[in-house]
CSV table of C-alpha atoms in Angstrom, one decimal:
chain,number,residue,atom,x,y,z
A,508,MET,CA,150.2,91.9,65.3
A,509,GLY,CA,150.9,93.9,62.1
A,510,GLU,CA,153.3,96.8,61.9
A,511,LYS,CA,150.6,99.2,60.9
A,512,GLY,CA,148.8,101.2,63.7
A,513,ARG,CA,145.1,100.7,64.1
A,514,LYS,CA,142.3,103.1,64.9
A,515,ILE,CA,140.6,102.0,68.0
A,516,LEU,CA,137.3,103.7,69.0
A,517,VAL,CA,136.6,103.7,72.8
A,518,ALA,CA,133.2,104.9,73.9
A,519,VAL,CA,133.5,106.7,77.2
A,520,ASP,CA,130.8,107.9,79.6
A,521,LYS,CA,130.4,108.8,83.3
A,522,GLY,CA,130.1,105.2,84.5
A,523,GLU,CA,132.8,103.2,86.2
A,524,GLU,CA,132.3,100.4,83.7
A,525,SER,CA,133.5,102.7,80.8
A,526,SER,CA,136.7,103.6,82.7
A,527,TYR,CA,137.2,99.9,83.3
A,528,ALA,CA,136.7,99.1,79.6
A,529,LEU,CA,139.2,101.8,78.7
A,530,SER,CA,141.8,100.4,81.1
A,531,TRP,CA,141.2,96.9,80.0
A,532,CYS,CA,141.7,98.0,76.4
A,533,LEU,CA,145.0,99.7,77.2
A,534,GLU,CA,146.3,96.6,79.0
A,535,ASN,CA,145.0,94.0,76.6
A,536,LEU,CA,144.4,95.3,73.1
A,537,LEU,CA,147.0,97.9,72.2
A,538,SER,CA,149.7,96.5,70.0
A,539,GLU,CA,153.0,97.4,71.5
A,540,ASN,CA,156.6,97.0,70.6
A,541,HIS,CA,159.1,98.0,73.3
A,542,GLN,CA,156.7,100.6,74.7
A,543,ASN,CA,156.2,101.9,71.2
A,544,TYR,CA,152.5,102.2,70.6
A,545,LYS,CA,151.4,102.5,67.0
A,546,ASP,CA,147.6,102.4,67.5
A,547,THR,CA,145.5,105.6,67.8
A,548,LEU,CA,142.8,105.6,70.4
A,549,ILE,CA,139.7,107.7,69.6
A,550,LEU,CA,138.0,108.5,72.9
A,551,LEU,CA,134.3,109.3,72.1
A,552,PHE,CA,131.7,110.8,74.4
A,553,ALA,CA,128.1,111.3,73.3
A,554,LYS,CA,126.3,114.3,74.8
A,555,THR,CA,122.7,113.2,75.0
A,556,PRO,CA,120.5,116.0,73.4
A,557,LEU,CA,118.4,118.1,75.7
A,558,PRO,CA,114.7,117.3,75.8
A,559,ILE,CA,113.8,120.9,75.0
A,560,TYR,CA,112.7,121.9,71.5
A,561,SER,CA,112.5,125.5,70.3
A,562,GLY,CA,112.4,126.7,73.9
A,563,MET,CA,109.2,124.9,74.6
A,564,ASP,CA,108.8,121.9,76.9
A,565,THR,CA,106.4,119.0,76.4
A,566,THR,CA,103.6,120.7,78.4
A,567,GLY,CA,103.7,123.7,76.0
A,568,HIS,CA,105.4,126.0,78.5
A,569,VAL,CA,108.1,128.2,77.2
A,570,THR,CA,111.4,127.2,78.9
A,571,SER,CA,113.5,130.1,80.0
A,572,PRO,CA,116.7,130.6,78.1
A,573,SER,CA,118.6,130.7,81.4
A,574,ILE,CA,117.4,127.2,82.2
A,575,ILE,CA,118.5,126.0,78.7
A,576,ALA,CA,121.8,127.6,79.2
A,577,SER,CA,122.4,126.1,82.6
A,578,VAL,CA,121.4,122.6,81.4
A,579,GLU,CA,123.7,123.0,78.4
A,580,LYS,CA,126.5,124.3,80.8
A,581,TYR,CA,126.0,121.2,83.0
A,582,ALA,CA,126.2,118.9,79.9
A,583,ASN,CA,129.4,120.5,78.8
A,584,GLU,CA,130.9,120.2,82.3
A,585,VAL,CA,130.1,116.5,82.3
A,586,ALA,CA,131.7,116.0,78.9
A,587,GLU,CA,134.8,117.8,80.0
A,588,LYS,CA,135.0,115.8,83.2
A,589,VAL,CA,134.5,112.4,81.4
A,590,MET,CA,137.2,113.3,78.8
A,591,CYS,CA,139.6,114.6,81.4
A,592,LYS,CA,139.3,111.3,83.3
A,593,ALA,CA,139.6,109.2,80.2
A,594,THR,CA,142.7,111.0,78.9
A,595,GLN,CA,144.3,110.7,82.4
A,596,ILE,CA,143.7,107.0,82.4
A,597,CYS,CA,145.6,106.7,79.1
A,598,LYS,CA,148.4,109.0,80.2
A,599,ASP,CA,148.8,107.1,83.5
A,600,PHE,CA,149.1,103.9,81.5
A,601,ASN,CA,151.7,105.3,79.1
A,602,ASP,CA,152.3,108.9,78.0
A,603,GLN,CA,153.4,107.8,74.5
A,604,ILE,CA,149.9,106.7,73.5
A,605,THR,CA,148.4,108.6,70.6
A,606,MET,CA,144.9,109.6,71.3
A,607,GLU,CA,142.1,111.9,70.0
A,608,THR,CA,139.1,113.0,71.9
A,609,MET,CA,135.7,113.6,70.4
A,610,VAL,CA,132.5,114.9,71.9
A,611,GLU,CA,129.4,114.5,69.7
A,612,HIS,CA,125.8,115.4,70.2
A,613,GLY,CA,123.2,112.6,70.1
A,614,ASP,CA,122.0,109.3,71.4
A,615,PRO,CA,125.1,107.3,72.3
A,616,ARG,CA,123.9,104.3,70.3
A,617,ASP,CA,123.7,106.4,67.1
A,618,VAL,CA,126.7,108.5,67.7
A,619,ILE,CA,129.0,105.5,68.4
A,620,CYS,CA,127.8,103.6,65.3
A,621,ASP,CA,128.1,106.7,63.2
A,622,VAL,CA,131.7,107.6,64.3
A,623,ALA,CA,132.8,104.0,63.9
A,624,GLU,CA,131.6,104.1,60.3
A,625,ARG,CA,132.8,107.6,59.4
A,626,PHE,CA,136.3,107.1,60.8
A,627,LYS,CA,136.6,103.5,59.5
A,628,VAL,CA,137.9,102.3,62.9
A,629,ASP,CA,139.5,98.9,63.2
A,630,PHE,CA,137.4,98.0,66.2
A,631,LEU,CA,135.2,99.5,68.9
A,632,VAL,CA,135.5,99.0,72.6
A,633,VAL,CA,132.5,99.7,74.8
A,634,GLY,CA,131.5,98.9,78.4
A,635,SER,CA,128.7,96.4,78.6
A,636,ARG,CA,126.4,99.1,80.0
A,637,GLY,CA,126.2,102.7,79.3
A,638,TYR,CA,122.8,103.8,80.4
A,639,GLY,CA,121.3,103.7,83.8
A,640,ILE,CA,119.1,100.8,84.8
A,641,ILE,CA,115.8,102.5,83.9
A,642,LYS,CA,116.8,103.7,80.5
A,643,ARG,CA,118.4,100.4,79.7
A,644,ALA,CA,115.1,98.6,80.3
A,645,PHE,CA,113.4,100.7,77.7
A,646,LEU,CA,116.2,101.2,75.2
A,647,GLY,CA,118.3,98.1,75.5
A,648,SER,CA,122.0,98.4,76.2
A,649,VAL,CA,124.3,100.6,74.2
A,650,SER,CA,126.7,97.7,73.8
A,651,ASN,CA,124.0,95.4,72.4
A,652,HIS,CA,122.9,98.0,69.9
A,653,CYS,CA,126.4,98.6,68.7
A,654,ALA,CA,127.2,94.9,68.5
A,655,GLN,CA,124.2,94.5,66.2
A,656,ASN,CA,124.7,97.6,64.1
A,657,VAL,CA,128.4,98.4,63.8
A,658,LYS,CA,130.2,96.7,61.0
A,659,CYS,CA,133.6,96.5,62.6
A,660,PRO,CA,134.5,94.1,65.5
A,661,VAL,CA,133.1,95.1,68.8
A,662,VAL,CA,134.7,94.4,72.2
A,663,ILE,CA,132.2,94.5,75.0
A,664,VAL,CA,133.9,94.8,78.4
A,665,LYS,CA,132.1,94.0,81.7
A,666,LYS,CA,133.5,95.2,85.0
A,667,PRO,CA,133.9,92.2,87.3
A,668,LYS,CA,131.1,92.2,89.9
A,669,SER,CA,133.5,92.1,92.9
A,670,ASP,CA,134.7,95.7,92.2
A,671,ASN,CA,131.7,97.0,90.4
A,672,ALA,CA,130.5,99.8,92.6
A,673,ASP,CA,128.3,101.9,90.3
A,674,HIS,CA,125.6,99.4,89.5
B,1142,MET,CA,150.5,94.2,77.0
B,1143,GLY,CA,151.5,92.4,80.1
B,1144,GLU,CA,154.2,89.7,80.2
B,1145,LYS,CA,151.8,87.0,81.4
B,1146,GLY,CA,150.1,84.9,78.7
B,1147,ARG,CA,146.3,85.0,78.6
B,1148,LYS,CA,143.7,82.4,78.0
B,1149,ILE,CA,141.6,83.3,74.9
B,1150,LEU,CA,138.5,81.3,74.2
B,1151,VAL,CA,137.5,81.3,70.5
B,1152,ALA,CA,134.2,79.7,69.6
B,1153,VAL,CA,134.4,78.0,66.2
B,1154,ASP,CA,131.7,76.5,64.0
B,1155,LYS,CA,131.1,75.5,60.4
B,1156,GLY,CA,130.4,79.1,59.2
B,1157,GLU,CA,132.8,81.4,57.3
B,1158,GLU,CA,132.2,84.1,59.9
B,1159,SER,CA,133.8,81.9,62.6
B,1160,SER,CA,136.9,81.3,60.5
B,1161,TYR,CA,137.1,85.1,59.9
B,1162,ALA,CA,136.7,85.8,63.6
B,1163,LEU,CA,139.6,83.4,64.4
B,1164,SER,CA,141.8,85.0,61.8
B,1165,TRP,CA,141.0,88.4,63.0
B,1166,CYS,CA,141.8,87.4,66.5
B,1167,LEU,CA,145.2,86.0,65.5
B,1168,GLU,CA,146.0,89.2,63.6
B,1169,ASN,CA,144.7,91.7,66.1
B,1170,LEU,CA,144.5,90.3,69.6
B,1171,LEU,CA,147.4,88.0,70.3
B,1172,SER,CA,150.1,89.6,72.4
B,1173,GLU,CA,153.4,89.0,70.7
B,1174,ASN,CA,157.0,89.8,71.3
B,1175,HIS,CA,159.3,89.0,68.4
B,1176,GLN,CA,157.1,86.1,67.2
B,1177,ASN,CA,157.0,84.8,70.7
B,1178,TYR,CA,153.3,84.2,71.6
B,1179,LYS,CA,152.5,83.8,75.2
B,1180,ASP,CA,148.8,83.5,75.0
B,1181,THR,CA,146.9,80.2,74.9
B,1182,LEU,CA,144.1,79.9,72.4
B,1183,ILE,CA,141.3,77.6,73.4
B,1184,LEU,CA,139.3,76.6,70.2
B,1185,LEU,CA,135.9,75.4,71.3
B,1186,PHE,CA,133.3,73.7,69.1
B,1187,ALA,CA,129.8,72.9,70.5
B,1188,LYS,CA,128.2,69.7,69.1
B,1189,THR,CA,124.4,70.5,69.2
B,1190,PRO,CA,122.6,67.5,70.9
B,1191,LEU,CA,120.6,65.2,68.7
B,1192,PRO,CA,116.8,65.8,68.9
B,1193,ILE,CA,116.3,62.1,69.7
B,1194,TYR,CA,115.5,61.1,73.3
B,1195,SER,CA,115.7,57.4,74.4
B,1196,GLY,CA,115.4,56.2,70.9
B,1197,MET,CA,112.0,57.8,70.4
B,1198,ASP,CA,111.3,60.7,68.1
B,1199,THR,CA,108.7,63.4,68.7
B,1200,THR,CA,105.9,61.5,66.9
B,1201,GLY,CA,106.4,58.6,69.3
B,1202,HIS,CA,108.1,56.4,66.7
B,1203,VAL,CA,111.1,54.4,67.8
B,1204,THR,CA,114.1,55.6,65.9
B,1205,SER,CA,116.4,52.9,64.7
B,1206,PRO,CA,119.8,52.7,66.4
B,1207,SER,CA,121.4,52.7,63.0
B,1208,ILE,CA,119.9,56.2,62.3
B,1209,ILE,CA,121.1,57.5,65.6
B,1210,ALA,CA,124.5,56.1,65.0
B,1211,SER,CA,124.8,57.6,61.5
B,1212,VAL,CA,123.6,61.1,62.8
B,1213,GLU,CA,126.1,60.8,65.6
B,1214,LYS,CA,128.8,59.8,63.1
B,1215,TYR,CA,127.9,62.9,60.9
B,1216,ALA,CA,128.1,65.2,64.0
B,1217,ASN,CA,131.5,63.8,64.9
B,1218,GLU,CA,132.7,64.3,61.3
B,1219,VAL,CA,131.6,67.9,61.4
B,1220,ALA,CA,133.3,68.5,64.7
B,1221,GLU,CA,136.5,67.0,63.3
B,1222,LYS,CA,136.4,69.0,60.1
B,1223,VAL,CA,135.7,72.3,62.0
B,1224,MET,CA,138.6,71.7,64.4
B,1225,CYS,CA,140.9,70.7,61.6
B,1226,LYS,CA,140.2,73.9,59.7
B,1227,ALA,CA,140.5,76.0,62.8
B,1228,THR,CA,143.9,74.5,63.9
B,1229,GLN,CA,145.1,74.9,60.3
B,1230,ILE,CA,144.2,78.6,60.3
B,1231,CYS,CA,146.3,79.0,63.5
B,1232,LYS,CA,149.3,77.0,62.2
B,1233,ASP,CA,149.2,78.9,58.9
B,1234,PHE,CA,149.3,82.2,60.9
B,1235,ASN,CA,152.2,81.0,63.1
B,1236,ASP,CA,153.2,77.5,64.1
B,1237,GLN,CA,154.5,78.7,67.5
B,1238,ILE,CA,151.0,79.5,68.8
B,1239,THR,CA,149.9,77.5,71.8
B,1240,MET,CA,146.4,76.1,71.4
B,1241,GLU,CA,144.0,73.6,72.8
B,1242,THR,CA,141.0,72.2,71.1
B,1243,MET,CA,137.8,71.3,72.9
B,1244,VAL,CA,134.6,69.7,71.6
B,1245,GLU,CA,131.6,69.8,74.0
B,1246,HIS,CA,128.0,68.6,73.7
B,1247,GLY,CA,125.2,71.1,74.1
B,1248,ASP,CA,123.6,74.3,72.8
B,1249,PRO,CA,126.5,76.6,71.7
B,1250,ARG,CA,125.2,79.4,73.8
B,1251,ASP,CA,125.3,77.4,77.0
B,1252,VAL,CA,128.6,75.6,76.1
B,1253,ILE,CA,130.5,78.8,75.4
B,1254,CYS,CA,129.3,80.5,78.6
B,1255,ASP,CA,130.1,77.4,80.6
B,1256,VAL,CA,133.6,76.9,79.3
B,1257,ALA,CA,134.4,80.6,79.6
B,1258,GLU,CA,133.5,80.4,83.2
B,1259,ARG,CA,135.1,77.0,84.0
B,1260,PHE,CA,138.4,77.9,82.5
B,1261,LYS,CA,138.4,81.5,83.7
B,1262,VAL,CA,139.4,82.8,80.3
B,1263,ASP,CA,140.7,86.3,79.9
B,1264,PHE,CA,138.3,87.0,77.0
B,1265,LEU,CA,136.0,85.3,74.5
B,1266,VAL,CA,136.1,85.8,70.7
B,1267,VAL,CA,133.0,84.9,68.8
B,1268,GLY,CA,131.6,85.5,65.2
B,1269,SER,CA,128.6,87.8,65.2
B,1270,ARG,CA,126.5,84.9,63.9
B,1271,GLY,CA,126.7,81.2,64.7
B,1272,TYR,CA,123.3,79.9,63.8
B,1273,GLY,CA,121.6,79.8,60.5
B,1274,ILE,CA,119.1,82.6,59.7
B,1275,ILE,CA,116.0,80.6,60.8
B,1276,LYS,CA,117.4,79.4,64.1
B,1277,ARG,CA,118.7,82.9,64.9
B,1278,ALA,CA,115.2,84.4,64.5
B,1279,PHE,CA,113.9,82.1,67.2
B,1280,LEU,CA,116.9,81.8,69.5
B,1281,GLY,CA,118.7,85.1,69.1
B,1282,SER,CA,122.3,85.1,68.1
B,1283,VAL,CA,125.0,83.2,69.9
B,1284,SER,CA,127.1,86.3,70.2
B,1285,ASN,CA,124.3,88.3,71.7
B,1286,HIS,CA,123.6,85.6,74.3
B,1287,CYS,CA,127.3,85.4,75.2
B,1288,ALA,CA,127.7,89.1,75.5
B,1289,GLN,CA,124.9,89.2,77.9
B,1290,ASN,CA,125.8,86.2,80.0
B,1291,VAL,CA,129.6,85.7,80.0
B,1292,LYS,CA,131.4,87.6,82.7
B,1293,CYS,CA,134.7,88.2,80.8
B,1294,PRO,CA,135.1,90.6,77.9
B,1295,VAL,CA,133.6,89.4,74.7
B,1296,VAL,CA,134.9,90.3,71.2
B,1297,ILE,CA,132.2,90.0,68.5
B,1298,VAL,CA,133.7,89.8,65.0
B,1299,LYS,CA,131.6,90.4,61.9
B,1300,LYS,CA,132.8,89.4,58.5
B,1301,PRO,CA,132.8,92.4,56.2
B,1302,LYS,CA,129.9,92.1,53.8
B,1303,SER,CA,132.0,92.4,50.7
B,1304,ASP,CA,133.6,89.0,51.2
B,1305,ASN,CA,130.8,87.4,53.3
B,1306,ALA,CA,129.8,84.5,51.2
B,1307,ASP,CA,127.9,82.3,53.7
B,1308,HIS,CA,125.0,84.6,54.6
């Protein structure tokens, strides 16, 4: 591999498959020279927007600000937890790895494509799933959307079935 | 990356995107230690079966054996040319790379998934296209099919538009 470090975007989420994809990336895709890692990992989590607009829900009832606040608080906690786990996986692999964390608001499919483009990453790593089974049936998988829309190479990682506990 | 060499399956075809995917793989995905490459590349080309069954075409006319022979000869020449180009790309990159070439009969989508499974490869590299624009509209892309059906990680490589001449 070249001497120049690359920017590798890794989409992370709550699922076990995303942790597996990150670990697989660390073990298989980082260019390394005597434990000297030149690549930069960008760990990206997309916070799905709340389905509440202007304090009014779909039935026209005004949603109390305290409910909005607690849903928002929960979303922040999830983001923090996901990032904490992801950075820990990287540090456990090797504490010399350069990484950046990024939390963005929006549909993961749009957020991932947008960040890949904006930061001109060398490639994107994504777990083959990334939504629950119901959402996936309606929206298609995140990985599929990214593979079709991102311009850079996309690495789609599936967790082997034998130790796939979350699906 | 680990000390153990990996088996990397690269699907090759006539298109420029497939050559780009192979080059990108060589530059970005091979684990290397002082020009010492431990991975084995398996270059796979799928020869699409002839649409002629038992010497009879779809209108019921018997197709002459000489036509079958010349179509078969053309298919073999294409396979040879594709493999020659692919192995040359590898040698030009580095002549120490271990590679195997494989030509199989069948729909590329099935052949790629089957070989990935049979040879228990560590990951698959495929260009984001692999059919012409018309066939793709009916059959979906090869890369999409593989991403959904192969169990190992799949790397989908797109040729940047600026130097994408074949589509």
